[in-house]
mmCIF file of N, CA and C in Angstrom:
data_model
loop_
_atom_site.group_PDB
_atom_site.id
_atom_site.type_symbol
_atom_site.label_atom_id
_atom_site.label_comp_id
_atom_site.label_asym_id
_atom_site.label_seq_id
_atom_site.Cartn_x
_atom_site.Cartn_y
_atom_site.Cartn_z
ATOM 1 N N MET A 702 124.218 114.066 72.402
ATOM 2 C CA MET A 702 123.644 115.362 72.683
ATOM 3 C C MET A 702 124.731 116.235 73.313
ATOM 4 N N ALA A 703 124.964 117.400 72.758
ATOM 5 C CA ALA A 703 125.995 118.309 73.272
ATOM 6 C C ALA A 703 125.494 119.047 74.505
ATOM 7 N N PRO A 704 126.385 119.338 75.452
ATOM 8 C CA PRO A 704 125.973 120.108 76.626
ATOM 9 C C PRO A 704 125.522 121.505 76.216
ATOM 10 N N THR A 705 124.595 122.047 76.954
ATOM 11 C CA THR A 705 124.114 123.394 76.682
ATOM 12 C C THR A 705 124.452 124.290 77.856
ATOM 13 N N THR A 706 124.588 125.575 77.571
ATOM 14 C CA THR A 706 124.856 126.559 78.607
ATOM 15 C C THR A 706 123.571 127.301 78.902
ATOM 16 N N HIS A 707 123.265 127.457 80.178
ATOM 17 C CA HIS A 707 122.076 128.194 80.583
ATOM 18 C C HIS A 707 122.482 129.566 81.084
ATOM 19 N N GLN A 708 121.764 130.559 80.682
ATOM 20 C CA GLN A 708 121.962 131.911 81.170
ATOM 21 C C GLN A 708 120.839 132.239 82.134
ATOM 22 N N PHE A 709 121.174 132.961 83.216
ATOM 23 C CA PHE A 709 120.177 133.315 84.209
ATOM 24 C C PHE A 709 120.096 134.825 84.354
ATOM 25 N N THR A 710 118.890 135.313 84.568
ATOM 26 C CA THR A 710 118.678 136.724 84.816
ATOM 27 C C THR A 710 118.947 137.006 86.288
ATOM 28 N N ASP A 711 118.896 138.280 86.685
ATOM 29 C CA ASP A 711 119.155 138.647 88.076
ATOM 30 C C ASP A 711 118.209 137.979 89.054
ATOM 31 N N ASP A 712 117.002 137.614 88.601
ATOM 32 C CA ASP A 712 116.051 136.975 89.505
ATOM 33 C C ASP A 712 116.158 135.452 89.494
ATOM 34 N N GLY A 713 117.202 134.927 88.857
ATOM 35 C CA GLY A 713 117.427 133.493 88.881
ATOM 36 C C GLY A 713 116.674 132.711 87.825
ATOM 37 N N ALA A 714 115.908 133.397 86.971
ATOM 38 C CA ALA A 714 115.134 132.717 85.940
ATOM 39 C C ALA A 714 116.027 132.371 84.752
ATOM 40 N N SER A 715 115.805 131.227 84.181
ATOM 41 C CA SER A 715 116.579 130.804 83.030
ATOM 42 C C SER A 715 116.118 131.566 81.793
ATOM 43 N N THR A 716 117.083 131.939 80.949
ATOM 44 C CA THR A 716 116.729 132.619 79.712
ATOM 45 C C THR A 716 116.537 131.629 78.569
ATOM 46 N N ASP A 717 116.872 130.381 78.795
ATOM 47 C CA ASP A 717 116.613 129.328 77.830
ATOM 48 C C ASP A 717 116.275 128.062 78.600
ATOM 49 N N SER A 718 115.876 127.036 77.897
ATOM 50 C CA SER A 718 115.515 125.825 78.626
ATOM 51 C C SER A 718 116.066 124.600 77.920
ATOM 52 N N ASP A 719 116.226 123.566 78.644
ATOM 53 C CA ASP A 719 116.718 122.294 78.170
ATOM 54 C C ASP A 719 115.553 121.318 78.258
ATOM 55 N N LYS A 720 115.366 120.517 77.223
ATOM 56 C CA LYS A 720 114.216 119.611 77.232
ATOM 57 C C LYS A 720 114.304 118.561 78.327
ATOM 58 N N ASP A 721 115.480 118.395 78.931
ATOM 59 C CA ASP A 721 115.634 117.437 80.020
ATOM 60 C C ASP A 721 115.436 118.055 81.403
ATOM 61 N N ASP A 722 115.148 119.343 81.466
ATOM 62 C CA ASP A 722 114.933 120.009 82.749
ATOM 63 C C ASP A 722 113.641 119.522 83.402
ATOM 64 N N CYS A 723 113.664 119.487 84.741
ATOM 65 C CA CYS A 723 112.462 119.171 85.513
ATOM 66 C C CYS A 723 112.241 120.300 86.508
ATOM 67 N N VAL A 724 111.010 120.706 86.656
ATOM 68 C CA VAL A 724 110.672 121.727 87.636
ATOM 69 C C VAL A 724 109.597 121.146 88.542
ATOM 70 N N TRP A 725 109.880 121.165 89.853
ATOM 71 C CA TRP A 725 108.963 120.644 90.862
ATOM 72 C C TRP A 725 108.557 121.795 91.764
ATOM 73 N N ARG A 726 107.283 121.847 92.126
ATOM 74 C CA ARG A 726 106.782 122.905 93.004
ATOM 75 C C ARG A 726 105.959 122.292 94.132
ATOM 76 N N VAL A 727 106.027 122.955 95.297
ATOM 77 C CA VAL A 727 105.224 122.530 96.436
ATOM 78 C C VAL A 727 104.812 123.777 97.200
ATOM 79 N N GLU A 728 103.644 123.702 97.816
ATOM 80 C CA GLU A 728 103.162 124.785 98.680
ATOM 81 C C GLU A 728 102.782 124.174 100.020
ATOM 82 N N VAL A 729 103.255 124.808 101.103
ATOM 83 C CA VAL A 729 102.967 124.320 102.452
ATOM 84 C C VAL A 729 102.421 125.477 103.277
ATOM 85 N N PRO A 730 101.702 125.171 104.340
ATOM 86 C CA PRO A 730 101.228 126.243 105.229
ATOM 87 C C PRO A 730 102.419 126.932 105.895
ATOM 88 N N GLY A 731 102.248 128.182 106.233
ATOM 89 C CA GLY A 731 103.295 128.955 106.878
ATOM 90 C C GLY A 731 103.377 128.670 108.365
ATOM 91 N N VAL A 732 103.755 127.457 108.709
ATOM 92 C CA VAL A 732 103.906 127.039 110.103
ATOM 93 C C VAL A 732 105.249 126.328 110.245
ATOM 94 N N ALA A 733 105.795 126.346 111.453
ATOM 95 C CA ALA A 733 107.111 125.746 111.695
ATOM 96 C C ALA A 733 107.144 124.256 111.347
ATOM 97 N N GLU A 734 106.027 123.564 111.537
ATOM 98 C CA GLU A 734 105.974 122.123 111.250
ATOM 99 C C GLU A 734 106.154 121.826 109.760
ATOM 100 N N ALA A 735 106.026 122.826 108.898
ATOM 101 C CA ALA A 735 106.178 122.610 107.458
ATOM 102 C C ALA A 735 107.646 122.542 107.036
ATOM 103 N N ILE A 736 108.548 123.065 107.846
ATOM 104 C CA ILE A 736 109.958 123.097 107.452
ATOM 105 C C ILE A 736 110.542 121.695 107.294
ATOM 106 N N PRO A 737 110.300 120.763 108.224
ATOM 107 C CA PRO A 737 110.786 119.394 107.987
ATOM 108 C C PRO A 737 110.162 118.757 106.738
ATOM 109 N N LEU A 738 108.933 119.115 106.421
ATOM 110 C CA LEU A 738 108.300 118.601 105.193
ATOM 111 C C LEU A 738 109.053 119.082 103.961
ATOM 112 N N LEU A 739 109.455 120.342 103.962
ATOM 113 C CA LEU A 739 110.213 120.880 102.827
ATOM 114 C C LEU A 739 111.576 120.199 102.711
ATOM 115 N N ARG A 740 112.214 119.943 103.819
ATOM 116 C CA ARG A 740 113.504 119.224 103.778
ATOM 117 C C ARG A 740 113.320 117.827 103.198
ATOM 118 N N ARG A 741 112.283 117.118 103.619
ATOM 119 C CA ARG A 741 112.034 115.766 103.083
ATOM 120 C C ARG A 741 111.690 115.821 101.598
ATOM 121 N N TRP A 742 110.941 116.840 101.185
ATOM 122 C CA TRP A 742 110.585 117.013 99.770
ATOM 123 C C TRP A 742 111.859 117.153 98.933
ATOM 124 N N VAL A 743 112.795 117.975 99.397
ATOM 125 C CA VAL A 743 114.064 118.135 98.686
ATOM 126 C C VAL A 743 114.817 116.811 98.641
ATOM 127 N N ARG A 744 114.872 116.104 99.760
ATOM 128 C CA ARG A 744 115.602 114.834 99.828
ATOM 129 C C ARG A 744 115.004 113.798 98.862
ATOM 130 N N LEU A 745 113.689 113.791 98.721
ATOM 131 C CA LEU A 745 113.049 112.854 97.793
ATOM 132 C C LEU A 745 113.372 113.170 96.337
ATOM 133 N N LEU A 746 113.499 114.449 96.015
ATOM 134 C CA LEU A 746 113.749 114.839 94.632
ATOM 135 C C LEU A 746 115.226 114.804 94.253
ATOM 136 N N LEU A 747 116.086 115.019 95.206
ATOM 137 C CA LEU A 747 117.526 115.052 94.938
ATOM 138 C C LEU A 747 118.195 113.875 95.637
ATOM 139 N N VAL A 748 118.436 112.845 94.913
ATOM 140 C CA VAL A 748 119.056 111.662 95.505
ATOM 141 C C VAL A 748 120.553 111.639 95.202
ATOM 142 N N ASP A 749 121.137 112.814 94.973
ATOM 143 C CA ASP A 749 122.560 112.893 94.669
ATOM 144 C C ASP A 749 123.286 113.717 95.729
ATOM 145 N N GLU A 750 124.506 114.102 95.420
ATOM 146 C CA GLU A 750 125.338 114.825 96.379
ATOM 147 C C GLU A 750 124.813 116.214 96.719
ATOM 148 N N LEU A 751 123.870 116.727 95.962
ATOM 149 C CA LEU A 751 123.318 118.060 96.229
ATOM 150 C C LEU A 751 122.207 118.050 97.272
ATOM 151 N N ALA A 752 121.692 116.894 97.612
ATOM 152 C CA ALA A 752 120.540 116.812 98.521
ATOM 153 C C ALA A 752 120.818 117.469 99.859
ATOM 154 N N GLU A 753 121.945 117.174 100.468
ATOM 155 C CA GLU A 753 122.244 117.727 101.789
ATOM 156 C C GLU A 753 122.338 119.254 101.749
ATOM 157 N N ALA A 754 123.005 119.793 100.733
ATOM 158 C CA ALA A 754 123.132 121.246 100.620
ATOM 159 C C ALA A 754 121.773 121.899 100.447
ATOM 160 N N PHE A 755 120.945 121.349 99.586
ATOM 161 C CA PHE A 755 119.645 121.966 99.346
ATOM 162 C C PHE A 755 118.675 121.748 100.504
ATOM 163 N N GLU A 756 118.825 120.670 101.252
ATOM 164 C CA GLU A 756 118.021 120.506 102.472
ATOM 165 C C GLU A 756 118.314 121.634 103.454
ATOM 166 N N LEU A 757 119.581 121.931 103.612
ATOM 167 C CA LEU A 757 119.973 123.014 104.510
ATOM 168 C C LEU A 757 119.465 124.356 103.994
ATOM 169 N N ILE A 758 119.614 124.584 102.694
ATOM 170 C CA ILE A 758 119.187 125.860 102.111
ATOM 171 C C ILE A 758 117.677 126.038 102.226
ATOM 172 N N VAL A 759 116.897 125.008 101.912
ATOM 173 C CA VAL A 759 115.440 125.154 102.008
ATOM 174 C C VAL A 759 115.031 125.391 103.452
ATOM 175 N N SER A 760 115.716 124.771 104.384
ATOM 176 C CA SER A 760 115.414 124.982 105.790
ATOM 177 C C SER A 760 115.692 126.435 106.185
ATOM 178 N N GLU A 761 116.825 126.971 105.798
ATOM 179 C CA GLU A 761 117.177 128.356 106.126
ATOM 180 C C GLU A 761 116.228 129.344 105.467
ATOM 181 N N TYR A 762 115.960 129.151 104.181
ATOM 182 C CA TYR A 762 115.085 130.088 103.469
ATOM 183 C C TYR A 762 113.653 130.046 103.994
ATOM 184 N N SER A 763 113.147 128.854 104.294
ATOM 185 C CA SER A 763 111.772 128.763 104.791
ATOM 186 C C SER A 763 111.668 129.277 106.226
ATOM 187 N N THR A 764 112.699 129.069 107.029
ATOM 188 C CA THR A 764 112.713 129.642 108.381
ATOM 189 C C THR A 764 112.692 131.165 108.306
ATOM 190 N N ASN A 765 113.478 131.729 107.397
ATOM 191 C CA ASN A 765 113.453 133.183 107.205
ATOM 192 C C ASN A 765 112.075 133.654 106.770
ATOM 193 N N ALA A 766 111.415 132.881 105.919
ATOM 194 C CA ALA A 766 110.065 133.255 105.472
ATOM 195 C C ALA A 766 109.115 133.310 106.669
ATOM 196 N N LEU A 767 109.231 132.346 107.570
ATOM 197 C CA LEU A 767 108.372 132.351 108.763
ATOM 198 C C LEU A 767 108.740 133.475 109.720
ATOM 199 N N TRP A 768 110.003 133.744 109.875
ATOM 200 C CA TRP A 768 110.474 134.694 110.858
ATOM 201 C C TRP A 768 110.265 136.146 110.417
ATOM 202 N N HIS A 769 110.399 136.412 109.108
ATOM 203 C CA HIS A 769 110.468 137.797 108.639
ATOM 204 C C HIS A 769 109.351 138.233 107.697
ATOM 205 N N THR A 770 108.401 137.364 107.373
ATOM 206 C CA THR A 770 107.393 137.740 106.374
ATOM 207 C C THR A 770 105.981 137.379 106.835
ATOM 208 N N ALA A 771 105.036 137.761 106.003
ATOM 209 C CA ALA A 771 103.631 137.479 106.283
ATOM 210 C C ALA A 771 103.287 135.997 106.141
ATOM 211 N N SER A 772 104.219 135.183 105.715
ATOM 212 C CA SER A 772 103.952 133.747 105.580
ATOM 213 C C SER A 772 103.551 133.106 106.900
ATOM 214 N N SER A 773 104.008 133.670 108.024
ATOM 215 C CA SER A 773 103.686 133.072 109.326
ATOM 216 C C SER A 773 102.341 133.533 109.873
ATOM 217 N N ARG A 774 101.684 134.424 109.201
ATOM 218 C CA ARG A 774 100.365 134.874 109.659
ATOM 219 C C ARG A 774 99.311 133.824 109.319
ATOM 220 N N PRO A 775 98.146 133.887 109.966
ATOM 221 C CA PRO A 775 97.085 132.921 109.640
ATOM 222 C C PRO A 775 96.792 132.918 108.138
ATOM 223 N N GLY A 776 96.763 131.733 107.563
ATOM 224 C CA GLY A 776 96.531 131.582 106.128
ATOM 225 C C GLY A 776 97.782 131.754 105.295
ATOM 226 N N GLY A 777 98.908 132.045 105.955
ATOM 227 C CA GLY A 777 100.163 132.231 105.236
ATOM 228 C C GLY A 777 100.657 130.934 104.629
ATOM 229 N N ARG A 778 101.589 131.076 103.691
ATOM 230 C CA ARG A 778 102.104 129.901 103.000
ATOM 231 C C ARG A 778 103.552 130.137 102.586
ATOM 232 N N ILE A 779 104.203 129.056 102.296
ATOM 233 C CA ILE A 779 105.541 129.064 101.730
ATOM 234 C C ILE A 779 105.495 128.184 100.492
ATOM 235 N N ARG A 780 106.028 128.698 99.409
ATOM 236 C CA ARG A 780 106.098 127.928 98.171
ATOM 237 C C ARG A 780 107.557 127.676 97.837
ATOM 238 N N ALA A 781 107.839 126.483 97.347
ATOM 239 C CA ALA A 781 109.198 126.144 96.952
ATOM 240 C C ALA A 781 109.169 125.570 95.542
ATOM 241 N N GLU A 782 110.235 125.867 94.818
ATOM 242 C CA GLU A 782 110.378 125.366 93.447
ATOM 243 C C GLU A 782 111.793 124.833 93.294
ATOM 244 N N LEU A 783 111.907 123.653 92.742
ATOM 245 C CA LEU A 783 113.203 123.029 92.501
ATOM 246 C C LEU A 783 113.322 122.790 91.000
ATOM 247 N N HIS A 784 114.286 123.463 90.386
ATOM 248 C CA HIS A 784 114.538 123.344 88.948
ATOM 249 C C HIS A 784 115.812 122.526 88.787
ATOM 250 N N ILE A 785 115.666 121.332 88.217
ATOM 251 C CA ILE A 785 116.772 120.392 88.109
ATOM 252 C C ILE A 785 117.117 120.188 86.639
ATOM 253 N N SER A 786 118.382 120.378 86.299
ATOM 254 C CA SER A 786 118.857 120.068 84.955
ATOM 255 C C SER A 786 120.171 119.310 85.070
ATOM 256 N N ARG A 787 120.707 118.891 83.944
ATOM 257 C CA ARG A 787 121.981 118.175 83.972
ATOM 258 C C ARG A 787 123.126 119.082 84.402
ATOM 259 N N GLN A 788 123.012 120.378 84.151
ATOM 260 C CA GLN A 788 124.103 121.302 84.455
ATOM 261 C C GLN A 788 124.017 121.942 85.836
ATOM 262 N N GLN A 789 122.812 122.075 86.374
ATOM 263 C CA GLN A 789 122.651 122.819 87.622
ATOM 264 C C GLN A 789 121.302 122.527 88.261
ATOM 265 N N THR A 790 121.211 122.899 89.529
ATOM 266 C CA THR A 790 119.960 122.787 90.275
ATOM 267 C C THR A 790 119.735 124.116 90.966
ATOM 268 N N ARG A 791 118.492 124.602 90.878
ATOM 269 C CA ARG A 791 118.142 125.881 91.498
ATOM 270 C C ARG A 791 116.923 125.698 92.376
ATOM 271 N N LEU A 792 117.025 126.161 93.612
ATOM 272 C CA LEU A 792 115.923 126.147 94.561
ATOM 273 C C LEU A 792 115.446 127.576 94.755
ATOM 274 N N THR A 793 114.143 127.789 94.661
ATOM 275 C CA THR A 793 113.549 129.088 94.935
ATOM 276 C C THR A 793 112.505 128.908 96.019
ATOM 277 N N VAL A 794 112.556 129.750 97.048
ATOM 278 C CA VAL A 794 111.553 129.744 98.107
ATOM 279 C C VAL A 794 110.825 131.083 98.046
ATOM 280 N N LEU A 795 109.502 131.002 97.919
ATOM 281 C CA LEU A 795 108.670 132.199 97.831
ATOM 282 C C LEU A 795 107.858 132.358 99.101
ATOM 283 N N ASP A 796 107.846 133.571 99.626
ATOM 284 C CA ASP A 796 107.067 133.841 100.831
ATOM 285 C C ASP A 796 105.922 134.789 100.498
ATOM 286 N N ASP A 797 105.145 135.158 101.498
ATOM 287 C CA ASP A 797 103.972 136.012 101.288
ATOM 288 C C ASP A 797 104.272 137.502 101.385
ATOM 289 N N GLY A 798 105.530 137.870 101.423
ATOM 290 C CA GLY A 798 105.896 139.277 101.392
ATOM 291 C C GLY A 798 106.099 139.881 102.763
ATOM 292 N N PRO A 799 106.417 141.172 102.763
ATOM 293 C CA PRO A 799 106.825 141.835 104.007
ATOM 294 C C PRO A 799 105.715 141.913 105.045
ATOM 295 N N VAL A 800 106.166 142.036 106.271
ATOM 296 C CA VAL A 800 105.290 142.215 107.417
ATOM 297 C C VAL A 800 105.993 143.213 108.332
ATOM 298 N N LEU A 801 105.288 143.805 109.212
ATOM 299 C CA LEU A 801 105.903 144.738 110.152
ATOM 300 C C LEU A 801 107.019 144.048 110.924
ATOM 301 N N ALA A 802 107.966 144.824 111.396
ATOM 302 C CA ALA A 802 109.108 144.268 112.129
ATOM 303 C C ALA A 802 108.639 143.379 113.279
ATOM 304 N N ARG A 803 109.351 142.301 113.479
ATOM 305 C CA ARG A 803 109.027 141.345 114.539
ATOM 306 C C ARG A 803 109.323 141.977 115.890
ATOM 307 N N THR A 804 108.441 141.781 116.822
ATOM 308 C CA THR A 804 108.611 142.362 118.154
ATOM 309 C C THR A 804 108.910 141.317 119.213
ATOM 310 N N ASP A 805 109.168 140.082 118.806
ATOM 311 C CA ASP A 805 109.460 138.993 119.728
ATOM 312 C C ASP A 805 110.848 139.202 120.336
ATOM 313 N N GLN A 806 110.911 139.640 121.551
ATOM 314 C CA GLN A 806 112.176 139.926 122.215
ATOM 315 C C GLN A 806 112.788 138.678 122.845
ATOM 316 N N SER A 807 112.069 137.559 122.817
ATOM 317 C CA SER A 807 112.589 136.354 123.454
ATOM 318 C C SER A 807 113.569 135.597 122.560
ATOM 319 N N ALA A 808 113.702 136.010 121.319
ATOM 320 C CA ALA A 808 114.586 135.296 120.400
ATOM 321 C C ALA A 808 116.050 135.545 120.751
ATOM 322 N N ASP A 809 116.832 134.496 120.771
ATOM 323 C CA ASP A 809 118.260 134.581 121.054
ATOM 324 C C ASP A 809 118.981 135.028 119.785
ATOM 325 N N PRO A 810 119.662 136.180 119.807
ATOM 326 C CA PRO A 810 120.335 136.671 118.606
ATOM 327 C C PRO A 810 121.408 135.722 118.087
ATOM 328 N N ASP A 811 121.975 134.876 118.949
ATOM 329 C CA ASP A 811 122.964 133.909 118.494
ATOM 330 C C ASP A 811 122.334 132.792 117.664
ATOM 331 N N GLU A 812 121.031 132.650 117.723
ATOM 332 C CA GLU A 812 120.328 131.599 116.995
ATOM 333 C C GLU A 812 119.766 132.077 115.665
ATOM 334 N N HIS A 813 119.935 133.335 115.327
ATOM 335 C CA HIS A 813 119.341 133.895 114.103
ATOM 336 C C HIS A 813 120.365 134.759 113.375
ATOM 337 N N GLY A 814 120.128 134.925 112.077
ATOM 338 C CA GLY A 814 120.937 135.858 111.323
ATOM 339 C C GLY A 814 122.041 135.250 110.482
ATOM 340 N N ARG A 815 122.186 133.928 110.519
ATOM 341 C CA ARG A 815 123.256 133.307 109.739
ATOM 342 C C ARG A 815 122.750 132.514 108.547
ATOM 343 N N GLY A 816 121.451 132.407 108.375
ATOM 344 C CA GLY A 816 120.888 131.543 107.336
ATOM 345 C C GLY A 816 121.336 131.877 105.933
ATOM 346 N N LEU A 817 121.321 133.146 105.570
ATOM 347 C CA LEU A 817 121.723 133.525 104.223
ATOM 348 C C LEU A 817 123.220 133.309 104.008
ATOM 349 N N LEU A 818 124.014 133.512 105.035
ATOM 350 C CA LEU A 818 125.451 133.256 104.922
ATOM 351 C C LEU A 818 125.722 131.768 104.720
ATOM 352 N N VAL A 819 124.980 130.933 105.439
ATOM 353 C CA VAL A 819 125.136 129.486 105.297
ATOM 354 C C VAL A 819 124.739 129.059 103.884
ATOM 355 N N ALA A 820 123.613 129.549 103.403
ATOM 356 C CA ALA A 820 123.162 129.205 102.044
ATOM 357 C C ALA A 820 124.192 129.654 101.016
ATOM 358 N N ASP A 821 124.724 130.844 101.194
ATOM 359 C CA ASP A 821 125.713 131.369 100.260
ATOM 360 C C ASP A 821 126.973 130.508 100.236
ATOM 361 N N SER A 822 127.332 129.924 101.362
ATOM 362 C CA SER A 822 128.536 129.091 101.409
ATOM 363 C C SER A 822 128.359 127.784 100.631
ATOM 364 N N TYR A 823 127.132 127.314 100.474
ATOM 365 C CA TYR A 823 126.863 126.083 99.729
ATOM 366 C C TYR A 823 126.584 126.343 98.254
ATOM 367 N N ALA A 824 125.936 127.449 97.951
ATOM 368 C CA ALA A 824 125.476 127.712 96.590
ATOM 369 C C ALA A 824 126.535 128.437 95.767
ATOM 370 N N GLY A 825 126.496 128.201 94.456
ATOM 371 C CA GLY A 825 127.369 128.932 93.553
ATOM 372 C C GLY A 825 126.873 130.345 93.337
ATOM 373 N N ASP A 826 125.569 130.505 93.279
ATOM 374 C CA ASP A 826 124.933 131.807 93.116
ATOM 375 C C ASP A 826 123.698 131.851 94.002
ATOM 376 N N ILE A 827 123.404 133.021 94.534
ATOM 377 C CA ILE A 827 122.161 133.237 95.270
ATOM 378 C C ILE A 827 121.584 134.567 94.824
ATOM 379 N N GLY A 828 120.302 134.756 95.099
ATOM 380 C CA GLY A 828 119.665 136.024 94.774
ATOM 381 C C GLY A 828 118.282 136.093 95.364
ATOM 382 N N GLU A 829 117.661 137.223 95.133
ATOM 383 C CA GLU A 829 116.292 137.416 95.604
ATOM 384 C C GLU A 829 115.616 138.438 94.713
ATOM 385 N N TYR A 830 114.293 138.391 94.710
ATOM 386 C CA TYR A 830 113.514 139.349 93.941
ATOM 387 C C TYR A 830 112.108 139.416 94.509
ATOM 388 N N ASP A 831 111.460 140.548 94.283
ATOM 389 C CA ASP A 831 110.062 140.706 94.658
ATOM 390 C C ASP A 831 109.200 140.214 93.511
ATOM 391 N N CYS A 832 108.069 139.624 93.842
ATOM 392 C CA CYS A 832 107.134 139.162 92.827
ATOM 393 C C CYS A 832 105.733 139.623 93.206
ATOM 394 N N ALA A 833 104.780 139.366 92.359
ATOM 395 C CA ALA A 833 103.425 139.894 92.522
ATOM 396 C C ALA A 833 102.798 139.526 93.866
ATOM 397 N N ASP A 834 103.065 138.311 94.349
ATOM 398 C CA ASP A 834 102.417 137.883 95.592
ATOM 399 C C ASP A 834 103.412 137.583 96.705
ATOM 400 N N GLY A 835 104.555 138.262 96.710
ATOM 401 C CA GLY A 835 105.499 138.053 97.804
ATOM 402 C C GLY A 835 106.929 138.348 97.416
ATOM 403 N N HIS A 836 107.812 137.542 97.948
ATOM 404 C CA HIS A 836 109.250 137.723 97.773
ATOM 405 C C HIS A 836 109.865 136.350 97.538
ATOM 406 N N ALA A 837 110.859 136.290 96.680
ATOM 407 C CA ALA A 837 111.517 135.025 96.370
ATOM 408 C C ALA A 837 113.004 135.111 96.678
ATOM 409 N N THR A 838 113.537 134.038 97.203
ATOM 410 C CA THR A 838 114.961 133.893 97.455
ATOM 411 C C THR A 838 115.392 132.602 96.774
ATOM 412 N N TRP A 839 116.494 132.654 96.037
ATOM 413 C CA TRP A 839 116.913 131.473 95.294
ATOM 414 C C TRP A 839 118.397 131.180 95.496
ATOM 415 N N ALA A 840 118.743 129.906 95.299
ATOM 416 C CA ALA A 840 120.126 129.441 95.361
ATOM 417 C C ALA A 840 120.338 128.463 94.219
ATOM 418 N N LEU A 841 121.505 128.560 93.592
ATOM 419 C CA LEU A 841 121.828 127.727 92.438
ATOM 420 C C LEU A 841 123.165 127.048 92.669
ATOM 421 N N ILE A 842 123.219 125.758 92.377
ATOM 422 C CA ILE A 842 124.471 125.000 92.430
ATOM 423 C C ILE A 842 124.671 124.346 91.070
ATOM 424 N N ARG A 843 125.820 124.625 90.480
ATOM 425 C CA ARG A 843 126.176 124.008 89.197
ATOM 426 C C ARG A 843 126.812 122.646 89.460
ATOM 427 N N ARG A 844 126.571 121.730 88.564
ATOM 428 C CA ARG A 844 127.144 120.371 88.699
ATOM 429 C C ARG A 844 128.555 120.324 88.156
#
């Protein structure tokens, strides 16, 4: 079987598919206790060298979803999708969309604001897009 090239749109969606691709999805409540669950979910699905990078990325993206979106409100949720192929792996984290600016003044600025930079340092490509029920942030690593 010859290798295939995948093309991606600006929102990280594949324009073609490989019959060997796997797509896994999970939805968790929008609470801080769900972040370790998402990290373990990634670790269970990725038993290769990409697991550590994607554990970090899912943690950063889901923390941002809790900190900056309606996902942290009562009934909020975070959805994650892991698209695995022979050529690349893409993680997408979907939140419940925008919320008014956070007014929590107790947060230490040194502890926030680096998540997207960290994800970008691990991923080959990153992006984000708005969708019907929220906002999505994705990271892709080619093998």
